[in-house]
Structures are given as structure tokens and as C-alpha cells.
Coordinates of C-alpha atoms in Angstrom, one line a residue:
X1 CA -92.8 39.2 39.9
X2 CA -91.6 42.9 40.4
X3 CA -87.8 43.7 40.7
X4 CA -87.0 44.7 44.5
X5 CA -85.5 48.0 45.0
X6 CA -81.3 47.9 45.9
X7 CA -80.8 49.7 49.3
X8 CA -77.7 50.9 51.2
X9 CA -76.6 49.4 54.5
X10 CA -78.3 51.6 56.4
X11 CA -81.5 50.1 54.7
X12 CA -82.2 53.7 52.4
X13 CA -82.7 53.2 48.8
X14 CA -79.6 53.9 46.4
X15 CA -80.5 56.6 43.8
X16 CA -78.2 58.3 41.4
X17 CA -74.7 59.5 42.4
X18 CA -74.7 63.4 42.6
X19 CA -73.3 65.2 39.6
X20 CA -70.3 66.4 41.2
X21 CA -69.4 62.8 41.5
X22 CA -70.2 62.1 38.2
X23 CA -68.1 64.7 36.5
X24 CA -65.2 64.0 38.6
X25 CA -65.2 60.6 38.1
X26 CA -65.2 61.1 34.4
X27 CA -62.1 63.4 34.7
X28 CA -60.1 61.1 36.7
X29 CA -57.1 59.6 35.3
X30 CA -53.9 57.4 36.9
X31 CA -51.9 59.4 34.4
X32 CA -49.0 60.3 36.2
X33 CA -48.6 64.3 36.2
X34 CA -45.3 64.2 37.5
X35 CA -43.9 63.5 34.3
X36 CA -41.9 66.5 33.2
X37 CA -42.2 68.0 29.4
X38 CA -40.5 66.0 27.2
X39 CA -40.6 65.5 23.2
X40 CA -41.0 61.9 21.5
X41 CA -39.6 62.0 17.9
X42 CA -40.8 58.5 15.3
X43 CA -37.9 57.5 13.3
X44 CA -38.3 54.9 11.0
X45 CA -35.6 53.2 8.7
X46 CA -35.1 50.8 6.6
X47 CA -32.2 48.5 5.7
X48 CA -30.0 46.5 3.6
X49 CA -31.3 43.1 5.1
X50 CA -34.7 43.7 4.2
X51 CA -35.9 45.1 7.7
X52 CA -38.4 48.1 8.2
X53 CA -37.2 49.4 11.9
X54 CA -39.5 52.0 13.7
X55 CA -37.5 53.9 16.9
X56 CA -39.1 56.2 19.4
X57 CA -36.6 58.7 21.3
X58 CA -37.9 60.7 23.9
X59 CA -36.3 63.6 25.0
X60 CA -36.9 63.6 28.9
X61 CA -36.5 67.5 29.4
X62 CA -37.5 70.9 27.8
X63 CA -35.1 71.4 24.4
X64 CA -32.8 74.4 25.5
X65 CA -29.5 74.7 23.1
X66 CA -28.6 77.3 25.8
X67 CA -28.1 74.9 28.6
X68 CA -24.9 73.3 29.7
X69 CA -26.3 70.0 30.1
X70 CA -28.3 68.6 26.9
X71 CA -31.1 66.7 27.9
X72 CA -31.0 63.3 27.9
X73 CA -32.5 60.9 25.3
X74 CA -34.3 57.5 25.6
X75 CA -34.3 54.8 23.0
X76 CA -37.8 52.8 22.6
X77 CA -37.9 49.8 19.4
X78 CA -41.8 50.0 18.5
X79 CA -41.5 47.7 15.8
X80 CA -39.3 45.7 13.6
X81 CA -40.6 44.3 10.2
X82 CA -39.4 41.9 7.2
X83 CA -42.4 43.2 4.2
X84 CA -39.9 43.0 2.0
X85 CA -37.9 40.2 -0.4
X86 CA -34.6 42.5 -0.8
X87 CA -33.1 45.8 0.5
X88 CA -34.6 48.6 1.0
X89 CA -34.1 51.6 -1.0
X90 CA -37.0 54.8 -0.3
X91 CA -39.1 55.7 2.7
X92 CA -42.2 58.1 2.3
X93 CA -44.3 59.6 5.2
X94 CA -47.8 61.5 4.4
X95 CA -47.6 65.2 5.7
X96 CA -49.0 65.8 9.0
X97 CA -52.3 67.7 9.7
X98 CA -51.3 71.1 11.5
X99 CA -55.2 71.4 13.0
X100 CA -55.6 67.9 14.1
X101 CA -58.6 67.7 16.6
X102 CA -58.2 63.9 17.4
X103 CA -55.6 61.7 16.9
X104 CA -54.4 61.0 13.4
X105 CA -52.5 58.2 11.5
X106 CA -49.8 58.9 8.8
X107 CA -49.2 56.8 6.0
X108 CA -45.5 55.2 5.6
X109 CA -44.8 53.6 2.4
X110 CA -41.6 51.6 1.6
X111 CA -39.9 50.7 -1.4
X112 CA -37.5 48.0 -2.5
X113 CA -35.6 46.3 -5.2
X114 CA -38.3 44.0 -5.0
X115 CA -40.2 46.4 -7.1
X116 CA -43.1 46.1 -4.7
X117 CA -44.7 49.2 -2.4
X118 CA -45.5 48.3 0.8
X119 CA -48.1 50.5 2.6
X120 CA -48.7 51.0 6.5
X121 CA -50.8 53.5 9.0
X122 CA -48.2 54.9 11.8
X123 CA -49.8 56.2 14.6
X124 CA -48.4 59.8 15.8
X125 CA -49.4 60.2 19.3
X126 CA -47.3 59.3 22.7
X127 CA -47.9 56.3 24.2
X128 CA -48.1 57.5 28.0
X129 CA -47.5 54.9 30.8
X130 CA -50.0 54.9 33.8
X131 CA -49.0 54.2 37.3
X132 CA -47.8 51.0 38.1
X133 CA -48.2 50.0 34.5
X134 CA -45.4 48.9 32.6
X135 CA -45.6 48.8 28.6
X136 CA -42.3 47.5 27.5
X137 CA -41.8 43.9 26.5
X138 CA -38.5 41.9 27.6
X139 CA -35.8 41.2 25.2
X140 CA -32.6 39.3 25.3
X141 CA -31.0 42.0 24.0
X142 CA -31.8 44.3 27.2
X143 CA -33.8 46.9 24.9
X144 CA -36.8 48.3 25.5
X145 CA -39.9 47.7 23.6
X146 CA -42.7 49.5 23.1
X147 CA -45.1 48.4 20.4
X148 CA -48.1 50.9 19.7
X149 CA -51.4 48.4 18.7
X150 CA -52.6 51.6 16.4
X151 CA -49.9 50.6 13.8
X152 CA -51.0 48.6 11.3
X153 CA -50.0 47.0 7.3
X154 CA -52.1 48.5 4.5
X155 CA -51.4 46.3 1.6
X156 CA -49.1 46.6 -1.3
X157 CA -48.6 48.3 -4.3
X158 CA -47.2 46.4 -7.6
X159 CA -47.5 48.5 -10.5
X160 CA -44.0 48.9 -11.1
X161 CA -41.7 46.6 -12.9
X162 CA -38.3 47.8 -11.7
X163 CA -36.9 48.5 -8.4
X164 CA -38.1 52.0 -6.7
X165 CA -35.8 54.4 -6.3
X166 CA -38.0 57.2 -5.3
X167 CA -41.4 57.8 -3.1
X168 CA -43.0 61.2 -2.1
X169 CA -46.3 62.1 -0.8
X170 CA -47.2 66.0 -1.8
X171 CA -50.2 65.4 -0.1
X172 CA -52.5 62.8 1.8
X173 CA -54.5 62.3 -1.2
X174 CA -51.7 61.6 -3.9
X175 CA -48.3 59.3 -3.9
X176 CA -46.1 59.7 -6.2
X177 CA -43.0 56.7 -6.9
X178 CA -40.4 56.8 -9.2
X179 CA -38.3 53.2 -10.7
X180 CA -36.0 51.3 -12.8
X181 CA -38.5 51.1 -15.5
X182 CA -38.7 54.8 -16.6
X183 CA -41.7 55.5 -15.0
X184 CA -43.2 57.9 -12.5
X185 CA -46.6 56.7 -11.1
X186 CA -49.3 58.6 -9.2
X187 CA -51.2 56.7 -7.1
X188 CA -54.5 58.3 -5.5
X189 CA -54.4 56.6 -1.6
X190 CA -57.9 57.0 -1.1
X191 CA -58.5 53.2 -3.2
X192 CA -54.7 53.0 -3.9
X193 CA -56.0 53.6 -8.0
X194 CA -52.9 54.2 -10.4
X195 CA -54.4 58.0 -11.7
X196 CA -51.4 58.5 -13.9
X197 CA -48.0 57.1 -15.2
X198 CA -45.3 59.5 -16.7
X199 CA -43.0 57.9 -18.8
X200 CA -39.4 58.6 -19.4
X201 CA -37.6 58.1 -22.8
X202 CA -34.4 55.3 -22.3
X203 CA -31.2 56.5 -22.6
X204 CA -29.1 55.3 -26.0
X205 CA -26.0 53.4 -24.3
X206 CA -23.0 55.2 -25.7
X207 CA -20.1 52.7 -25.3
X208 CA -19.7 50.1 -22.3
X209 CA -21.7 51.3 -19.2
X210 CA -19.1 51.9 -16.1
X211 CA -20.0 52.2 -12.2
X212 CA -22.8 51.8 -10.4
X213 CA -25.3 52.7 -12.6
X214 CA -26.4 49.5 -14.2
X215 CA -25.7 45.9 -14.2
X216 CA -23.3 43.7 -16.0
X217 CA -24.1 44.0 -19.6
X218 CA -27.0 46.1 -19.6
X219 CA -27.7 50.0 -20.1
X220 CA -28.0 52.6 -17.3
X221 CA -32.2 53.7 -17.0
X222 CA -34.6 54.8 -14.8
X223 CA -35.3 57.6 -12.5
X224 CA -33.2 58.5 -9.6
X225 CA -35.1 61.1 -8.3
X226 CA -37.8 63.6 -8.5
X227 CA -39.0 66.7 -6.9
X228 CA -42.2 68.4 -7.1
X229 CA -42.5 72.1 -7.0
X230 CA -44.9 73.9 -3.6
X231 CA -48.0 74.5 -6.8
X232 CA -48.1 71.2 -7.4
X233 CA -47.4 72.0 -11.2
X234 CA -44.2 71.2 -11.8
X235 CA -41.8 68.5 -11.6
X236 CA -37.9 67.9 -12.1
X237 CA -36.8 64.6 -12.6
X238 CA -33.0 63.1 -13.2
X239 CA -32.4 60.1 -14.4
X240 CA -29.6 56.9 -14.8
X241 CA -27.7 57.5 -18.0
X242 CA -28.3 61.1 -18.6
X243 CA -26.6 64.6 -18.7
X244 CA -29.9 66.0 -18.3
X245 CA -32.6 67.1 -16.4
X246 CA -36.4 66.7 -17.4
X247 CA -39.1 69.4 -16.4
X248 CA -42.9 67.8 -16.3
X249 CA -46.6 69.1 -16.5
X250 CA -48.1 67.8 -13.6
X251 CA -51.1 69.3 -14.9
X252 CA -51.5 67.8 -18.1
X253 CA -48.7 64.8 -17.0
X254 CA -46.8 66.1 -19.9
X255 CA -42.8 66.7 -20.8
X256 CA -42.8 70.6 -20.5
X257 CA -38.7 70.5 -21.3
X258 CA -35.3 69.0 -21.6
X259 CA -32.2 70.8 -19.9
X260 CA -28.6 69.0 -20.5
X261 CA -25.7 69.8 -18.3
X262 CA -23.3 72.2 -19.8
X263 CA -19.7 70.8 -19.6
X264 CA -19.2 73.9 -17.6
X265 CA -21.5 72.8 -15.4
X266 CA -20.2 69.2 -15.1
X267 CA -16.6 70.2 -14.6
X268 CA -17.5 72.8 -12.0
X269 CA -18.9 70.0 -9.7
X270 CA -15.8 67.6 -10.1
X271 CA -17.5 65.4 -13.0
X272 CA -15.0 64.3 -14.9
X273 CA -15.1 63.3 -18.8
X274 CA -15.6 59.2 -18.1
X275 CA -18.0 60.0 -15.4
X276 CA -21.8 59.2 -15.7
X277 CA -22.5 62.9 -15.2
X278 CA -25.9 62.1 -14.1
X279 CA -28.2 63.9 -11.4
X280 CA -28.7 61.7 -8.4
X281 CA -30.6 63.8 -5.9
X282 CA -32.8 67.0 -6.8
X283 CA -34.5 68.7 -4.2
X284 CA -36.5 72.4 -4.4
X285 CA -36.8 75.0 -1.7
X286 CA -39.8 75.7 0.2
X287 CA -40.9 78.9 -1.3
X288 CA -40.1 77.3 -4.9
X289 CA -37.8 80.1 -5.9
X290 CA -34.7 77.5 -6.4
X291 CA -33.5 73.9 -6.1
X292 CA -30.8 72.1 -6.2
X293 CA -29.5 69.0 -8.7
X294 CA -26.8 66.3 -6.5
X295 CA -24.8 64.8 -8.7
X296 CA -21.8 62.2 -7.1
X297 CA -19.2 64.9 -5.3
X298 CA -21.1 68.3 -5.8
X299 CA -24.7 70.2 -6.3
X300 CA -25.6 73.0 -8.4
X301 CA -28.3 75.3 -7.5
X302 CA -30.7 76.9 -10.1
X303 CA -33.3 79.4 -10.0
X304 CA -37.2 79.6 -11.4
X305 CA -35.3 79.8 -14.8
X306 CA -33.8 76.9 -15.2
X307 CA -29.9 78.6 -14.9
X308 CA -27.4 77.8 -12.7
X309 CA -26.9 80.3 -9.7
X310 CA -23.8 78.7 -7.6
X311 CA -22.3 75.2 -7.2
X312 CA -21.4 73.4 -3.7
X313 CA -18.3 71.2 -3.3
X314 CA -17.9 69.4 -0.1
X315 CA -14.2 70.9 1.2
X316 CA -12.7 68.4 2.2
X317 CA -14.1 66.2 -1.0
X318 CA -16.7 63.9 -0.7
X319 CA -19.3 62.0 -1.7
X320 CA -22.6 63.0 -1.4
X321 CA -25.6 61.0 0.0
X322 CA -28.5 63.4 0.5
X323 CA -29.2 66.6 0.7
X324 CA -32.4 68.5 1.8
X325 CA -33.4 72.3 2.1
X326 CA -34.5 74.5 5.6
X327 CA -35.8 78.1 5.7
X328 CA -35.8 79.4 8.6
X329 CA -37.4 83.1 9.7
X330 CA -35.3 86.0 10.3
X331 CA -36.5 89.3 11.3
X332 CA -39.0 91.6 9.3
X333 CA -40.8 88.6 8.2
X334 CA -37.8 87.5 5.9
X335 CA -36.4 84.1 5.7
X336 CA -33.0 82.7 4.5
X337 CA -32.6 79.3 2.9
X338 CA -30.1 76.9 4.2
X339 CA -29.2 73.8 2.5
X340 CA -28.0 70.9 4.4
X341 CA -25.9 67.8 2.5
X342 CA -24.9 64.9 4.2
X343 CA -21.4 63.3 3.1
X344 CA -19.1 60.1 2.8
X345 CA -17.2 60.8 5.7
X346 CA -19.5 61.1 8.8
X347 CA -20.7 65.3 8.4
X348 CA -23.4 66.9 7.5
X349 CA -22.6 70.2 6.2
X350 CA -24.6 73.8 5.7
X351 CA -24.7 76.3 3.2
X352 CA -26.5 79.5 2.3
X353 CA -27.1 79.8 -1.7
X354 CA -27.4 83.6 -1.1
X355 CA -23.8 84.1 -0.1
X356 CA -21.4 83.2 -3.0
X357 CA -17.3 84.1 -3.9
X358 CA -15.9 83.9 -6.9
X359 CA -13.2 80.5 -5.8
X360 CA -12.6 78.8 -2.9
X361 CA -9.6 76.9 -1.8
X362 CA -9.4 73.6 -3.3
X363 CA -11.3 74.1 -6.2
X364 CA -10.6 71.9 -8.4
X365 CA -11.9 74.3 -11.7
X366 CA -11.4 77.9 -10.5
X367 CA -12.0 78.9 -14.2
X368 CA -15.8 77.7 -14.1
X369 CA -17.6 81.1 -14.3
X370 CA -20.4 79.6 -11.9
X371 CA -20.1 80.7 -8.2
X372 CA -19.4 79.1 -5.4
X373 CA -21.0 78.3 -1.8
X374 CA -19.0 78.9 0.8
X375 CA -19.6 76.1 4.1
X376 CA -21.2 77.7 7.1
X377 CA -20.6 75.2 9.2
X378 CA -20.5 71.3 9.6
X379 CA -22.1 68.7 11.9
X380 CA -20.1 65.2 13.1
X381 CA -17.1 64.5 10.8
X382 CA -13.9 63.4 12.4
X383 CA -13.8 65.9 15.4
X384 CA -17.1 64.2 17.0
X385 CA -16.1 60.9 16.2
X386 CA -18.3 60.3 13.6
X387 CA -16.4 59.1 10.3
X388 CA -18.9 56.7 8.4
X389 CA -21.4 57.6 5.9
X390 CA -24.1 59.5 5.9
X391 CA -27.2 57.8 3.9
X392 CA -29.6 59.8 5.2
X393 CA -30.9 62.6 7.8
X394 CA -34.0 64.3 8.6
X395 CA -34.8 67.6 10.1
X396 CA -37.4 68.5 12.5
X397 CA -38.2 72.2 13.7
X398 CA -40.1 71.8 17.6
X399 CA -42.7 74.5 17.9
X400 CA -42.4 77.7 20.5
X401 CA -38.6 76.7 19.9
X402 CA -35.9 78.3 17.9
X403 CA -33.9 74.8 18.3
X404 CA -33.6 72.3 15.3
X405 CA -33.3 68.3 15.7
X406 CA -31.1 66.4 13.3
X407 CA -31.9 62.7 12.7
X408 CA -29.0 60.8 11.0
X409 CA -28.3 57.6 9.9
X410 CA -25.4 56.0 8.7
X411 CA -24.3 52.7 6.9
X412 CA -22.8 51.2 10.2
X413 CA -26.6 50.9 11.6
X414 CA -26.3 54.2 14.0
X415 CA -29.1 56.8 14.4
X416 CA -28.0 59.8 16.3
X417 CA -30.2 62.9 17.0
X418 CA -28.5 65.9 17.1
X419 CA -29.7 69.4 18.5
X420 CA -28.5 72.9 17.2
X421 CA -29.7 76.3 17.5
X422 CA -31.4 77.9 14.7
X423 CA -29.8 81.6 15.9
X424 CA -26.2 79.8 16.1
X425 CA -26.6 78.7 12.3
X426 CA -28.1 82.5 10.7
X427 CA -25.4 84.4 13.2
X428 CA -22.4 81.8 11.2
X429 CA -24.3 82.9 8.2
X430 CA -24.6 86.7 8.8
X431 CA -20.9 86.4 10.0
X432 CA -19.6 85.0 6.8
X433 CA -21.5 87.2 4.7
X434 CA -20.1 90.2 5.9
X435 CA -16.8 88.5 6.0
X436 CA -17.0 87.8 2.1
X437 CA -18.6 91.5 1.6
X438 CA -15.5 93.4 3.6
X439 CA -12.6 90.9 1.5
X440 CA -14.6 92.1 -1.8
X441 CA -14.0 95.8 -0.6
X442 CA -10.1 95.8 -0.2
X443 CA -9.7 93.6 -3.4
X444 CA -8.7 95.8 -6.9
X445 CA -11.4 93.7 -8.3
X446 CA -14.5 94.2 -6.4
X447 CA -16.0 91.2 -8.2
X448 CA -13.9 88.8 -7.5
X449 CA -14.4 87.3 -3.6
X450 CA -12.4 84.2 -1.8
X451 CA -14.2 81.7 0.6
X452 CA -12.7 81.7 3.5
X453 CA -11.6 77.9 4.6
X454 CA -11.7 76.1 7.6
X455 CA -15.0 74.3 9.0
X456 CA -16.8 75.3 12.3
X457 CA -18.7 72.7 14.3
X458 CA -22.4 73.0 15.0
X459 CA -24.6 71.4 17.4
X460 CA -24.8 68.9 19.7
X461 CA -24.8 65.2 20.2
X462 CA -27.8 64.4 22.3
X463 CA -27.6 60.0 21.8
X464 CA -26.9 57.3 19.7
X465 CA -28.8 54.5 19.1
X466 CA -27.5 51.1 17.2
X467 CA -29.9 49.8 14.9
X468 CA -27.5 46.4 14.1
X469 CA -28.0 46.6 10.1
X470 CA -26.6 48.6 7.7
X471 CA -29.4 51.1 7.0
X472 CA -30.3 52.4 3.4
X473 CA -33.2 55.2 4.2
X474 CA -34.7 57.2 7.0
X475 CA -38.0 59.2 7.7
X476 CA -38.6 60.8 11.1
X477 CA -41.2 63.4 12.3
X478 CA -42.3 65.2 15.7
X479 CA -45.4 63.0 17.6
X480 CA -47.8 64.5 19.3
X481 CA -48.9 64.7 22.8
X482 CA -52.3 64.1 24.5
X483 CA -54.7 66.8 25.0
X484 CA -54.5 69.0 27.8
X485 CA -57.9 68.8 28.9
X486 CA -57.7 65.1 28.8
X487 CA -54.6 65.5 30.9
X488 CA -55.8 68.1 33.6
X489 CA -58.7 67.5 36.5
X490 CA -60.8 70.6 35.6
X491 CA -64.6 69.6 35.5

């Protein structure tokens, strides 16, 4: 029996729809295009009590340091996870594709005392609500939820057999992770295949072992942290137990040297003779031309060759927690390296290691021959209201912007994002320099320069969001935003 033919009410046959109709209908969208420009930042952190906590904030206006009012900020929880047995200690995200052409996924991988690597896919575009369409979940905390369905658990990693200290990605094929047991793993994430372990000699305990650095009635060891140079070819490790910093082959997975802390070196940065005198952060520029060893109240900075160029003490003193590295691009195609450290008491504090002096104020060894960095300026501390520690912060340049955004986190459970201008922080540095430059000239002793003291506040407090738990690590990064062409009515 043959199909009968569909017709209209008017009793004509229905054929295709016209191509205009077509093409417009394939354009349409409920996306509201009201919404104004705004910028949605991931942070991610993980705790003491065993919690992996992921945190949108979206930034309802343009980012403009120049403005009287800062933009506002919005809170979102997207998701709030227990893959661990015991605290968390690292956090590592895979570096983002600059020429994405669809949506992409980054890998977050989190380690623990536990000794076990946990693996994830975070998805980094905005989650955009359409009319009339409400994402959130209720709470009985009041808080919005947004959960995104793209995220998703990997698996886990167990080749370790000590707690990880330490987890970087230098790029989306490679993962390197650093623990208790001596050992520095790289892990190839395309079949999550150990390709490589470097091993690190244990230290001889000399004598009883004091602070935080090992348990009762064992030896300090293992690796507290690692940094790989931009080739890919080297790497500088520090580790529990050790006056000493270890240089490695990463292309033969080698030792390539052994560098021990002159007692110069250790005085200069308030290390004192029963101290571990151990490196606890190391951390090299972008351009690989320096980087920088932590150690428990100071840094030292060092060149390509291995010797020290100036040391950092926190003025007031302090302990530090982290410490990471920003370039940003002056005029001329130059660009000045500014090293941020994040502090015991509630600031996070910038330095350039191209302007120096002789002493400073407070020293407590003005007859170490190494110079010192002068503070540009400081952000938080006791003026903002911000007086716990600092266990982590992240920063995150917006492009077609010269405005920076400063994720912290301290031990209380607060994440605060921060804005400061980029021009604000090289004119304080430019400032200073030629402050520094004119003292040297009137001195007898051209040489010989004094830091000027006193700290200047930077930047400004955009929000604050309580997390509830005492949080241990952080990662954060920029997400992206739909496509235009998916966004606009054009044919």
C-alpha cells in the first residue's frame, strides 16, 4: 500500500522548508545576549580533611584596575570530592592549549600522604545559562552549585611508596611527581606508563632529627620539590635532610651535579646552625636565566651558573609558604622578572631580582657579601585584614589586559581573588630602582646601597570565598568562553 502524501491545511502538499529557514533555524539560540563581558576563573584546592574542592568565580564586569568600583565577583561550588584516605599535599594542572579550536579538557592530578595519585579531566569552558533555565542545585548551606557533567575521575596512580610532595606537568604528554621515598617519577599520560624513575641518594642522619622534617625516631628523606628548566633538560631538585641542591639530566635521567649551601649562604637567609638548612621550594624563571631556592624564612636567587645573585628576607620576618615567578613585558620588547612569595602572616610580597643594595634594615647578617632584594610592594597583611597564612596563590594574566588576578588561599579555608595592575607594579619597580641608583651616587662608597624600608600596598580585594577546611594546595586558571559564531545570529 503506498504512503499518502502529508498536506497543509489549505490541502497543498508540504515540501521542504526554504533555505533561509533552514539556516536561521540552525543559528538560533535562547542564549541570553544580554549578558555583559565577564571572566570565569577555575580554582581548585585541596585540603587537610581529605577534600578535593573545585570553585568557579565569575567576574560580572570588564577587569579595569582604573575604575573606582571593582567589579563584583560570584562564587559557584562545581564540585566537592573525598578521592583521597589523608590530606592533601600537591595539586597539578596540564598546560592549556593557546590554539584550541573546540573545547578542551585539562588534566588535574592530586597528591596525598596516602602515597596514591589521583587523576581527573576538568573541563575549561563556561557553563552559560539559557533563558528561563536555572543550573544551580539547592543546598542547605544557601550556596550555589553549579556542577559541570564534562568533569570526570581518570583513575589512579600508585607507583610511589611515600607521600607526594610534589606534582608538575611540563607538558600534556609527561607528569612528573616527586615523594618521601627519594624518587622522582615520569609518568607518560597517554597510558599513564611509568617511562622513568630518578632516584635520590638518602641522607646520613647526623645526630637526632629536629622539626618538621621527619617523624619520631626516623631520618629526614625525600624530595620537597623540583623544578624543571623551559628546554626541558634540566632539573633542580631539593630535598629533606640536605644542605644541598641536586641538578639532573633529564635527557639521559642522570645526576649532572651536587651543589651544597655555603654557610654564607645559609646565614644570609636567617638559617641558623641547629636548623635543617634544607631547600623547601625551588622555582626557575620563565626565560630560564635564574631561579630561586626557598628555604624556611628566606630565598636565594641564582643564575645559569649555579652562583648566588641576591637573597630575599621577608621584612617584617616570616615564614615562607610559596613562592612563584612573573615576567611581565616592558617596552622595546624587554621584560622584567618579578618574584612573588607568599608569607606566615597573611601577604604576599614582590620583588625584582634585578634591583639589589648592599643591606637593608633589619638584616639579620649585614656582613654576608650576597645582595639583597629590596620589597616592591606587598599584597593583604595586616592593613587589609588579612593576617593568616598564606599556603598557596596562583597568578593569572587576562588577555588584551595589562591587569593581573591573584588567587590565594590560606589555612583558615579562605580563597580571595585579588586584582592589581601590571603598570602599578613595573612603575613601584622603576621608582625604587632609581631610588637605590641616586642613594648610591651621594654615598663615598658608590658600592655600597641601602633598601629603603617601609611596605606599599598593591591591589585590590575583589571577594572572598570560605571554603570551611583548612586548605593545603591550590591551582587556578582562566576558562574559556564560547565561540562567537556560536554566540551571534549571522547566517
Amino acid at each position: 500500500m503506498a504512503k499518502r502524501k502529508r498536506t497543509n491545511g489549505n490541502g497543498g502538499a508540504i515540501g521542504p522548508a526554504p533555505a533561509s529557514l533552514l539556516k536561521k533555524r540552525k543559528t538560533v539560540h535562547d542564549y541570553d545576549s544580554s549578558i555583559p563581558a565577564s571572566t570565569t576563573i577555575q580554582v581548585i584546592v585541596g585540603t587537610y580533611d581529605k577534600l578535593l574542592h573545585g570553585i568557579t568565580a565569575t567576574i560580572s564586569s570588564r577587569v579595569d584596575p582604573a575604575a573606582k568600583d571593582p567589579p563584583s565577583v560570584e562564587f559557584a561550588d562545581t564540585f566537592l570530592l573525598s578521592p583521597h584516605s589523608s590530606a592533601i599535599r600537591c595539586l597539578a594542572i596540564s598546560p592549556l592549549l593557546a590554539t584550541a579550536t573546540k573545547s578542551q579538557k585539562v588534566i588535574l592530578a592530586s597528591g596525598s600522604s596516602d602515597q596514591v595519585i589521583n587523576l581527573f579531566h576538568i573541563s575549561t569552558n563556561v557553563q552559560h545559562t539559557r533563558r528561563g533555565e536555572d543550573l544551580s542545585k539547592p543546598t542547605l548551606a544557601g550556596r550555589i552549585v553549579l556542577e559541570n557533567p564534562q568533569n570526570r575521575a581518570l583513575g589512579s596512580l600508585e607507583h610511589h611508596s611515600g607521600s607526594v610532595n610534589t606534582l608538575y606537568f611540563p607538558s600534556r604528554s609527561k607528569l612528573l611527581s616527586a615523594a618521601e621515598d627519594s624518587t622522582i617519577a615520569v609518568t607518560r599520560t597517554r597510558d599513564w606508563t611509568v617511562l622513568s624513575t630518578i632516584k635520590a641518594p638518602i641522607p646520613r642522619a647526623h645526630g637526632r632529627p629536629s622539626g618538621d622534617t621527619a617523624p619520631l625516631g626516623g631520618a629526614p628523606a625525600g624530595i620537597n620539590d623540583f623544578a624543571v628548566h623551559p628546554s626541558m633538560k634540566l632539573m633542580v631538585s631539593v630535598g629533606k635532610g640536605e644542605k644541598c641542591m641536586r641538578l639532573w639530566n633529564l635527557v639521559t635521567g642522570k645526576k649532572a651535579g651536587v651543589l651544597s649551601f655555603a654557610k654564607g649562604v645559609l646565614q644570609g637567609v636567617g638559617e641558623r646552625r641547629w636548623a635543617s638548612g634544607e631547600g623547601r621550594k625551588v622555582e626557575w624563571d620563565e626565560l630560564g636565566e635564574e631561579f630561586v631556592i626557598g628555604f624556611e624564612r628566606g630565598c636565594v636567587v641564582y643564575g645559569i651558573d649555579s652562583k648566588p645573585k641576591c637573597r630575599i628576607l621577608p621584612s617584617p620576618s616570616s615564614k615562607i609558604h610559596q613562592l612563584h615567578y612573573l615576567d611581565i613585558s616592558m617596552e622595546g620588547d624587554q621584560t622584567r622578572s618579578i618574584l612573588a612569595i607568599s608569607t606566615e602572616d597573611g601577604r604576599v610580597i614582590f620583588y625584582s631580582t634585578r634591583i639589589t643594595a648592599d643591606s637593608m634594615e633589619g638584616d639579620p647578617n649585614p656582613s654576608v657579601e650576597i645582595p639583597i632584594c629590596p620589597m616592591i610592594g606587598q599584597l593583604g597583611g595586616v592593613a587589609t585584614g588579612v593576617t593568616g597564612r598564606i599556603k598557596d596563590f596562583e597568578l593569572l594574566d587576562l588577555e588584551d589586559s595589562s591587569s593581573l588576578l591573584i588567587v590565594t588561599a590560606s589555612s583558615d579555608g579562605a580563597i580571595r581573588l585579588w586584582l592589581l595592575d601590571e603598570v602599578q607594579l613595573t612603575g613601584r619597580a622603576s621608582d625604587l630602582d632609581q631610588t637605590l641608583q641616586n642613594g648610591s651616587k651621594r654615598e663615598e662608597r658608590p658600592k655600597e646601597a641601602t633598601a629603603p624600608t617601609g611596605s606599599v600596598q598593591l591591589g585590590v580585594l575583589l571577594g572572598t570565598y570560605e571554603a570551611g577546611s583548612r586548605i593545603t594546595c591550590l591551582k587556578a586558571f582562566v576558562m574559556s568562553l564560547p565561540k562567537s559564531h556560536e554566540m551571534n545570529d549571522s547566517p
